[in-house]
Coordinates of C-alpha atoms and ligand atoms in Angstrom, one line a residue:
M1 CA 178.2 -0.7 54.5
T2 CA 176.6 -2.1 51.8
A3 CA 177.6 -0.2 48.4
T4 CA 174.1 0.7 46.2
I5 CA 174.8 0.1 42.1
L6 CA 172.4 2.0 39.2
V7 CA 171.9 -0.6 37.0
T8 CA 170.7 1.2 33.7
G9 CA 169.1 -1.2 31.2
G10 CA 168.2 -3.3 34.2
A11 CA 165.5 -4.7 33.0
G12 CA 167.1 -6.1 29.6
Y13 CA 168.7 -9.3 28.9
I14 CA 171.7 -8.7 30.2
G15 CA 171.2 -5.9 32.8
S16 CA 168.4 -8.4 34.6
H17 CA 171.4 -10.9 34.9
A18 CA 173.6 -8.6 36.0
C19 CA 170.9 -7.4 38.8
L20 CA 170.5 -10.4 40.0
A21 CA 174.2 -11.5 40.5
L22 CA 174.6 -7.8 42.2
L23 CA 172.2 -8.9 44.5
Q24 CA 173.5 -12.1 45.4
A25 CA 176.8 -10.7 45.6
G26 CA 175.6 -8.1 48.8
Y27 CA 175.4 -5.1 46.4
A28 CA 171.9 -2.9 47.1
V29 CA 170.5 -2.3 43.5
V30 CA 168.8 0.7 41.7
A31 CA 167.8 0.1 38.3
I32 CA 166.3 2.6 35.9
D33 CA 164.9 1.5 32.7
N34 CA 162.4 2.9 30.3
L35 CA 161.2 -0.7 29.1
C36 CA 161.6 0.0 25.3
N37 CA 163.0 -3.6 24.8
S38 CA 161.8 -5.4 28.2
H39 CA 159.3 -6.1 30.6
A40 CA 159.2 -5.3 34.6
R41 CA 158.4 -8.9 35.0
A42 CA 162.0 -9.8 34.6
L43 CA 163.0 -7.6 37.6
E44 CA 160.0 -9.3 39.5
R45 CA 161.4 -12.6 38.9
V46 CA 165.1 -11.3 39.7
R47 CA 163.7 -10.3 43.1
Q48 CA 162.2 -13.7 43.5
L49 CA 165.7 -15.6 42.4
A50 CA 167.5 -13.6 45.1
G51 CA 165.4 -13.5 47.8
R52 CA 166.0 -9.7 48.0
D53 CA 164.5 -6.6 46.8
L54 CA 165.8 -3.7 44.6
H55 CA 164.7 -0.8 43.6
F56 CA 162.8 -0.1 40.2
V57 CA 162.8 3.5 38.3
Q58 CA 160.8 3.1 35.1
G59 CA 162.2 6.1 33.3
D60 CA 164.6 7.1 30.6
I61 CA 168.2 8.3 31.1
R62 CA 167.7 10.9 28.8
D63 CA 165.6 12.7 31.5
A64 CA 167.4 14.8 33.4
A65 CA 165.1 15.4 36.2
A66 CA 164.6 11.8 36.7
L67 CA 168.2 10.7 37.1
G68 CA 168.7 13.9 39.4
R69 CA 166.3 12.8 41.3
L70 CA 167.3 9.0 41.7
F71 CA 170.8 10.4 42.3
A72 CA 169.6 12.8 45.2
D73 CA 167.3 9.8 46.8
H74 CA 170.2 6.8 46.5
P75 CA 174.1 6.6 47.6
I76 CA 174.7 5.1 44.3
A77 CA 178.5 4.0 44.3
A78 CA 178.9 3.1 40.9
V79 CA 177.1 2.4 37.7
M80 CA 176.6 -0.1 35.4
H81 CA 175.5 1.3 32.0
F82 CA 173.8 -1.4 29.9
A83 CA 170.7 1.0 28.5
G84 CA 171.1 1.3 24.9
L85 CA 169.5 0.3 21.4
K86 CA 171.3 -2.8 19.5
A87 CA 170.0 -3.5 16.5
V88 CA 172.2 -3.4 13.8
G89 CA 169.8 -3.2 11.1
E90 CA 167.5 -0.6 12.7
S91 CA 170.9 1.8 13.4
C92 CA 171.0 1.8 9.4
K93 CA 167.7 2.9 8.8
K94 CA 167.4 5.2 12.1
P95 CA 170.6 6.5 12.8
L96 CA 169.5 9.4 14.7
L97 CA 167.7 7.7 17.2
Y98 CA 170.5 5.4 17.9
Y99 CA 172.6 8.6 18.3
D100 CA 170.1 10.4 20.3
N101 CA 169.2 7.4 22.6
N102 CA 172.7 5.9 23.0
V103 CA 175.0 9.1 22.8
L104 CA 173.0 11.6 23.9
G105 CA 171.4 8.9 26.8
T106 CA 174.9 8.3 27.9
I107 CA 175.9 12.1 28.3
S108 CA 172.9 12.9 30.1
L109 CA 173.8 9.9 32.5
L110 CA 177.3 11.3 32.8
Q111 CA 176.1 14.7 33.8
A112 CA 174.0 13.3 36.3
M113 CA 176.7 11.3 37.9
E114 CA 179.0 14.2 37.9
R115 CA 176.5 16.3 39.7
A116 CA 176.5 13.7 41.8
A117 CA 180.0 13.2 42.3
V118 CA 179.6 9.4 41.2
K119 CA 182.8 8.9 39.2
R120 CA 182.5 4.7 38.5
L121 CA 181.3 4.0 35.4
I122 CA 180.9 0.2 34.0
F123 CA 180.2 0.4 30.2
S124 CA 178.8 -2.0 27.5
S125 CA 180.6 -1.8 24.8
S126 CA 180.6 -4.6 21.9
A127 CA 183.1 -6.4 19.7
T128 CA 181.7 -4.4 17.0
V129 CA 184.0 -1.3 17.8
Y130 CA 187.0 -3.1 16.1
G131 CA 185.0 -3.4 12.6
F132 CA 186.3 -6.0 9.8
P133 CA 189.7 -6.7 12.3
E134 CA 192.5 -7.8 10.4
R135 CA 193.6 -10.6 12.6
M136 CA 192.1 -13.1 15.2
P137 CA 192.3 -13.4 18.1
I138 CA 190.9 -9.6 18.3
D139 CA 193.0 -8.3 21.2
E140 CA 192.5 -4.5 22.9
E141 CA 194.8 -2.8 21.0
A142 CA 193.5 -3.6 17.7
P143 CA 192.2 -0.5 15.7
L144 CA 188.8 0.7 16.4
A145 CA 186.7 0.7 13.0
A146 CA 183.0 0.2 13.8
Y147 CA 181.2 0.2 10.2
N148 CA 177.5 1.0 11.2
P149 CA 175.4 3.2 13.0
Y150 CA 175.4 1.2 16.4
G151 CA 178.9 0.1 16.7
R152 CA 179.5 4.2 16.1
T153 CA 177.6 5.0 18.8
K154 CA 179.5 2.3 21.1
Q155 CA 182.9 3.5 19.5
M156 CA 182.0 7.6 20.1
I157 CA 181.0 6.6 23.9
E158 CA 184.4 4.6 24.4
Q159 CA 185.7 7.7 23.0
M160 CA 184.2 10.2 25.2
L161 CA 184.9 8.2 28.4
G162 CA 188.7 8.1 27.2
D163 CA 188.3 11.8 27.2
L164 CA 186.9 12.1 30.8
C165 CA 189.9 10.0 32.1
L166 CA 192.6 12.0 30.1
P167 CA 195.4 13.0 32.9
T168 CA 194.6 16.5 31.9
A169 CA 190.8 16.3 32.8
Q170 CA 190.0 16.9 36.3
D171 CA 187.6 14.9 37.6
G172 CA 189.0 11.1 37.9
W173 CA 186.6 9.5 36.1
Q174 CA 187.1 5.6 36.5
V175 CA 185.7 3.6 33.9
A176 CA 185.7 0.2 32.7
L177 CA 185.0 -0.3 28.9
L178 CA 183.6 -4.2 28.5
R179 CA 183.9 -5.2 24.9
Y180 CA 181.3 -8.2 24.6
F181 CA 181.4 -10.6 22.0
N182 CA 178.4 -12.7 21.8
P183 CA 176.3 -13.2 24.9
V184 CA 174.1 -16.2 24.7
G185 CA 172.4 -18.6 27.3
A186 CA 170.0 -17.5 30.3
H187 CA 170.5 -18.0 34.1
E188 CA 169.9 -22.1 35.1
S189 CA 166.8 -21.6 36.7
G190 CA 165.0 -20.7 33.2
M191 CA 163.5 -17.7 34.9
I192 CA 165.0 -14.8 33.4
G193 CA 166.1 -14.6 29.6
E194 CA 166.8 -13.3 26.5
D195 CA 163.1 -11.9 25.3
P196 CA 163.6 -10.0 21.7
G197 CA 160.6 -8.4 20.4
G198 CA 159.6 -9.2 16.6
I199 CA 161.7 -11.4 14.4
P200 CA 165.0 -12.2 16.5
N201 CA 168.3 -10.3 14.8
N202 CA 171.0 -12.6 16.6
L203 CA 171.5 -16.4 15.7
L204 CA 170.8 -18.1 19.5
P205 CA 166.8 -16.6 19.9
Y206 CA 166.4 -17.4 16.2
V207 CA 167.8 -21.1 16.9
T208 CA 165.4 -21.5 20.2
Q209 CA 162.3 -20.0 18.2
V210 CA 162.3 -22.6 15.0
A211 CA 162.9 -25.3 18.0
A212 CA 160.0 -24.5 20.0
G213 CA 158.1 -24.2 16.5
R214 CA 157.5 -20.8 16.5
R215 CA 159.2 -20.4 13.1
E216 CA 159.7 -23.0 10.3
W217 CA 163.5 -22.7 9.9
L218 CA 166.7 -20.8 10.4
P219 CA 168.4 -18.7 7.7
V220 CA 171.8 -19.4 7.3
F221 CA 173.4 -16.4 6.6
G222 CA 175.8 -17.6 3.9
N223 CA 177.8 -21.0 3.3
D224 CA 180.9 -19.3 1.8
Y225 CA 182.8 -17.8 4.1
P226 CA 186.6 -18.6 4.4
T227 CA 185.8 -20.8 7.2
A228 CA 186.2 -24.8 7.9
D229 CA 182.4 -25.3 6.9
G230 CA 181.7 -21.7 5.3
T231 CA 179.3 -20.5 7.8
G232 CA 180.0 -17.6 9.9
V233 CA 182.3 -18.0 13.2
R234 CA 181.6 -16.1 16.3
D235 CA 182.5 -16.0 20.0
Y236 CA 179.6 -17.3 21.6
I237 CA 179.7 -16.4 25.8
H238 CA 177.1 -17.3 28.3
V239 CA 175.6 -14.1 30.0
L240 CA 176.2 -15.4 33.5
D241 CA 180.2 -15.4 32.2
L242 CA 179.7 -11.9 31.0
V243 CA 178.2 -10.6 34.3
D244 CA 180.7 -12.3 35.8
G245 CA 183.2 -10.0 34.3
H246 CA 181.2 -7.0 34.9
L247 CA 181.6 -7.8 38.9
K248 CA 185.4 -8.3 38.5
A249 CA 185.2 -5.2 36.7
L250 CA 183.9 -3.3 39.7
Q251 CA 185.9 -4.7 42.2
K252 CA 188.8 -3.5 40.0
L253 CA 187.4 -0.2 39.9
E254 CA 186.8 -0.2 44.0
T255 CA 190.6 -1.0 44.3
L256 CA 191.2 2.3 42.5
P257 CA 192.1 5.4 44.9
E258 CA 189.5 7.9 44.5
G259 CA 190.1 10.8 42.2
E260 CA 192.8 8.9 40.4
G261 CA 191.7 8.8 36.6
F262 CA 191.7 5.5 34.9
C263 CA 189.8 4.0 31.9
R264 CA 190.6 0.5 30.4
A265 CA 188.9 -1.9 27.6
W266 CA 188.6 -5.8 28.4
N267 CA 187.3 -7.9 25.7
L268 CA 184.6 -10.6 27.5
G269 CA 184.9 -13.6 25.1
T270 CA 185.7 -17.2 25.6
G271 CA 188.5 -17.2 22.8
Q272 CA 186.8 -19.8 21.3
G273 CA 184.7 -19.6 17.9
Y274 CA 181.8 -21.7 16.7
S275 CA 180.7 -21.4 13.2
V276 CA 176.4 -21.4 12.8
L277 CA 176.2 -25.2 11.8
E278 CA 178.6 -26.4 14.5
M279 CA 175.8 -24.1 16.9
V280 CA 172.7 -25.8 15.1
R281 CA 174.1 -29.5 15.4
T282 CA 175.5 -29.1 19.0
F283 CA 172.0 -27.8 20.2
E284 CA 170.2 -30.4 18.3
Q285 CA 172.7 -32.7 20.3
V286 CA 172.4 -31.2 23.9
N287 CA 168.6 -30.6 23.6
G288 CA 167.2 -33.3 21.6
V289 CA 165.6 -31.3 19.7
A290 CA 165.5 -30.3 15.7
V291 CA 166.6 -27.2 14.0
P292 CA 165.8 -27.1 10.4
Y293 CA 167.4 -24.4 8.3
R294 CA 168.0 -23.3 5.0
I295 CA 171.1 -21.7 3.4
M296 CA 170.7 -18.3 2.6
P297 CA 172.8 -15.5 1.0
R298 CA 175.3 -13.5 3.1
R299 CA 173.7 -10.7 5.6
D300 CA 175.3 -7.5 4.9
G301 CA 177.8 -6.1 7.1
D302 CA 178.4 -9.9 8.5
V303 CA 182.4 -10.0 9.2
A304 CA 183.5 -13.9 8.4
S305 CA 184.8 -14.7 11.8
C306 CA 185.2 -12.9 15.0
W307 CA 186.9 -14.3 18.2
A308 CA 188.4 -12.6 21.3
D309 CA 192.0 -12.5 22.9
A310 CA 190.2 -12.7 26.4
S311 CA 193.8 -12.7 27.8
R312 CA 194.0 -9.0 29.4
A313 CA 190.8 -9.5 31.4
K314 CA 192.4 -12.9 32.7
T315 CA 195.8 -10.9 33.9
E316 CA 194.3 -7.8 34.9
L317 CA 190.6 -8.8 36.6
G318 CA 191.4 -12.7 37.3
W319 CA 188.4 -13.2 34.8
V320 CA 187.8 -16.3 32.7
A321 CA 184.4 -17.3 30.8
K322 CA 183.8 -21.1 32.7
R323 CA 180.6 -22.2 30.6
D324 CA 181.0 -24.4 28.0
L325 CA 179.0 -24.2 24.7
A326 CA 176.9 -27.5 25.9
T327 CA 175.8 -25.4 28.8
M328 CA 174.9 -22.2 27.1
L329 CA 172.8 -23.8 24.4
A330 CA 170.8 -26.1 27.4
D331 CA 170.2 -22.7 29.2
S332 CA 168.8 -20.9 26.5
W333 CA 166.5 -23.5 25.6
R334 CA 165.6 -24.1 29.1
W335 CA 164.3 -20.4 29.1
Q336 CA 162.5 -20.7 25.8
H337 CA 161.1 -24.0 26.6
N338 CA 159.8 -22.6 30.2
N339 CA 158.4 -19.4 28.3
P340 CA 157.5 -19.9 25.2
D341 CA 156.3 -16.3 24.6
G342 CA 158.9 -14.7 27.2
Y343 CA 157.7 -12.6 29.8
R344 CA 154.6 -12.0 28.1
Ligands
NAD401 P1 168.5 -5.4 25.8 O1 167.9 -4.5 25.0 O2 167.8 -6.8 26.4 O3 168.9 -4.3 27.1 C1 168.9 -2.8 27.1 C2 167.7 -2.1 27.9 O4 168.1 -0.6 28.0 C3 166.3 -2.7 27.5 O5 165.7 -3.0 28.6 C4 165.7 -1.4 26.7 O6 164.5 -1.0 27.4 C5 166.6 -0.4 28.0 N1 166.5 1.0 27.6 C6 167.3 1.2 26.1 N2 167.3 2.8 25.8 C7 166.8 3.4 27.4 C8 166.6 4.7 27.7 N3 167.1 5.8 26.8 N4 166.2 4.6 28.7 C9 166.1 3.7 29.7 N5 166.4 2.5 29.3 C10 166.9 2.5 27.9 O7 170.2 -5.7 25.3 P2 171.3 -6.2 26.2 O8 171.3 -7.6 24.7 O9 170.9 -6.3 27.6 O10 172.4 -5.5 25.6 C11 172.4 -4.4 26.8 C12 173.7 -3.8 26.6 O11 175.0 -4.0 25.6 C13 173.3 -2.5 25.5 O12 174.2 -1.4 25.4 C14 174.0 -3.3 24.1 O13 174.2 -2.6 22.9 C15 175.3 -4.0 24.8 N6 175.6 -5.1 24.1 C16 174.6 -6.3 23.8 C17 175.2 -7.1 22.9 C18 174.4 -8.5 22.8 O14 174.6 -9.4 22.1 N7 173.4 -8.8 23.3 C19 176.6 -7.4 22.5 C20 177.5 -6.3 22.8 C21 177.1 -5.2 23.6
UFG402 N1 173.1 -15.8 11.8 C1 172.6 -16.7 10.8 N2 171.0 -16.5 11.0 C2 170.4 -15.9 11.8 C3 170.9 -14.9 12.4 C4 172.3 -14.9 12.5 O1 172.8 -17.3 10.1 O2 169.1 -16.0 11.5 C5 174.5 -15.8 11.9 C6 175.1 -14.8 11.3 O3 175.8 -14.2 10.0 C7 176.3 -14.4 12.2 C8 176.2 -15.1 13.7 O4 175.0 -16.1 12.8 O5 177.8 -15.5 11.3 C9 175.6 -14.7 14.6 O6 174.9 -13.6 14.1 P1 174.1 -12.4 15.8 O7 173.4 -11.6 14.8 O8 173.8 -13.5 16.4 O9 175.6 -11.8 15.8 P2 176.9 -10.9 15.4 O10 178.1 -11.4 15.7 O11 176.2 -10.2 14.1 O12 176.7 -9.5 16.0 C10 176.4 -9.5 17.4 C11 175.5 -8.3 18.1 C12 175.9 -7.2 18.0 C13 177.3 -6.9 18.6 C14 178.2 -7.8 18.2 C15 179.8 -8.1 18.7 O13 174.2 -8.7 17.6 O14 175.0 -5.9 18.3 O15 177.5 -9.6 18.5 O16 179.8 -8.1 20.1 F1 177.9 -6.0 18.0

């Protein structure tokens, strides 16, 4: 029988790519999203690309009644939990909004799962839980030290999920904590991708909007970091590789005996860091477009460098990121070029 997977935040950037990959892998998909940072059109395109339908519920994961109906109506086998707010700066201005949406939203989801006896969960965590790491690359045993409200919501949720899986806890939850590094890129069709509202917070959407002429120049936040060219270094990972890591984690949970408590963290990154200026130059070369930039002061809260030791995911999940930087940057540009105004 086809297993049904619930995808929270399914209309979002990573969630929409996950819905497509699940459909392509033969799963049935139910997606819930309140569309606070996304558009239902993303799911129409997912249906088109997959040539298969999925069930979409427009709703909030904090709505217990809506979740109750959803679990009553569909035989959910496992949940991929992407729904959440993710803007670090906004989380510093409106911390309560982030604790309410991310932490209470997750508790509401877990309660609905418990009522429906669904115990398998794959959670979108973030490398931000490592804070300012002492050494590179970062492995999963590095201490957790999130330093902004957004990061702390991820860390709190990780801790809560860990507690559900303690040997003393009676319920036998099975949880994968996937710590993403920097997701970029888009499906190679150019039909689904990242569609941030307002001024982009992240590097790649800013770069593509400058290349498209929507913005004049890219602010490069600092060129005096202790890195080769002075600009910040990150581990960029193609969203399709990231989503493939979710399928591998799901398969891992599916092999566990039911009722056996399990909680494990895996880094999802490539293990390779690139600086902001390397990103800009490679983007220009690969896509043949100019990206003017200006050096600006450092952005508050940025680490100099951050890249993953992704060997645990390789050993335990059989997962490695396959797509190179040129592919990430070409796919990001194709999406932006084909959809200058995103889904609008
Ligand atoms: P996104 O904003 O595109 O997707 C999140 C989706 O969740 C959106 O469609 C939004 O409308 C929905 N949502 C938010 N709150 C909701 C609620 N209460 N009920 C129902 N739906 C709700 O973001 P994304 O980049 O796809 O990120 C997905 C997840 O991965 C998030 O949890 C994010 O924190 C995490 N993450 C993202 C990154 C990144 O750089 N993109 C890095 C690390 C972790
Ligand atoms: N940068 C610029 N100009 C910009 C945007 C970013 O120079 O306009 C630089 C940043 O200073 C940093 C690098 O580009 O050196 C990457 O910045 P992003 O904002 O794209 O990514 P971050 O590493 O700061 O943060 C991202 C997500 C977080 C997540 C973290 C780790 O935004 O939510 O990755 O997964 F926690």
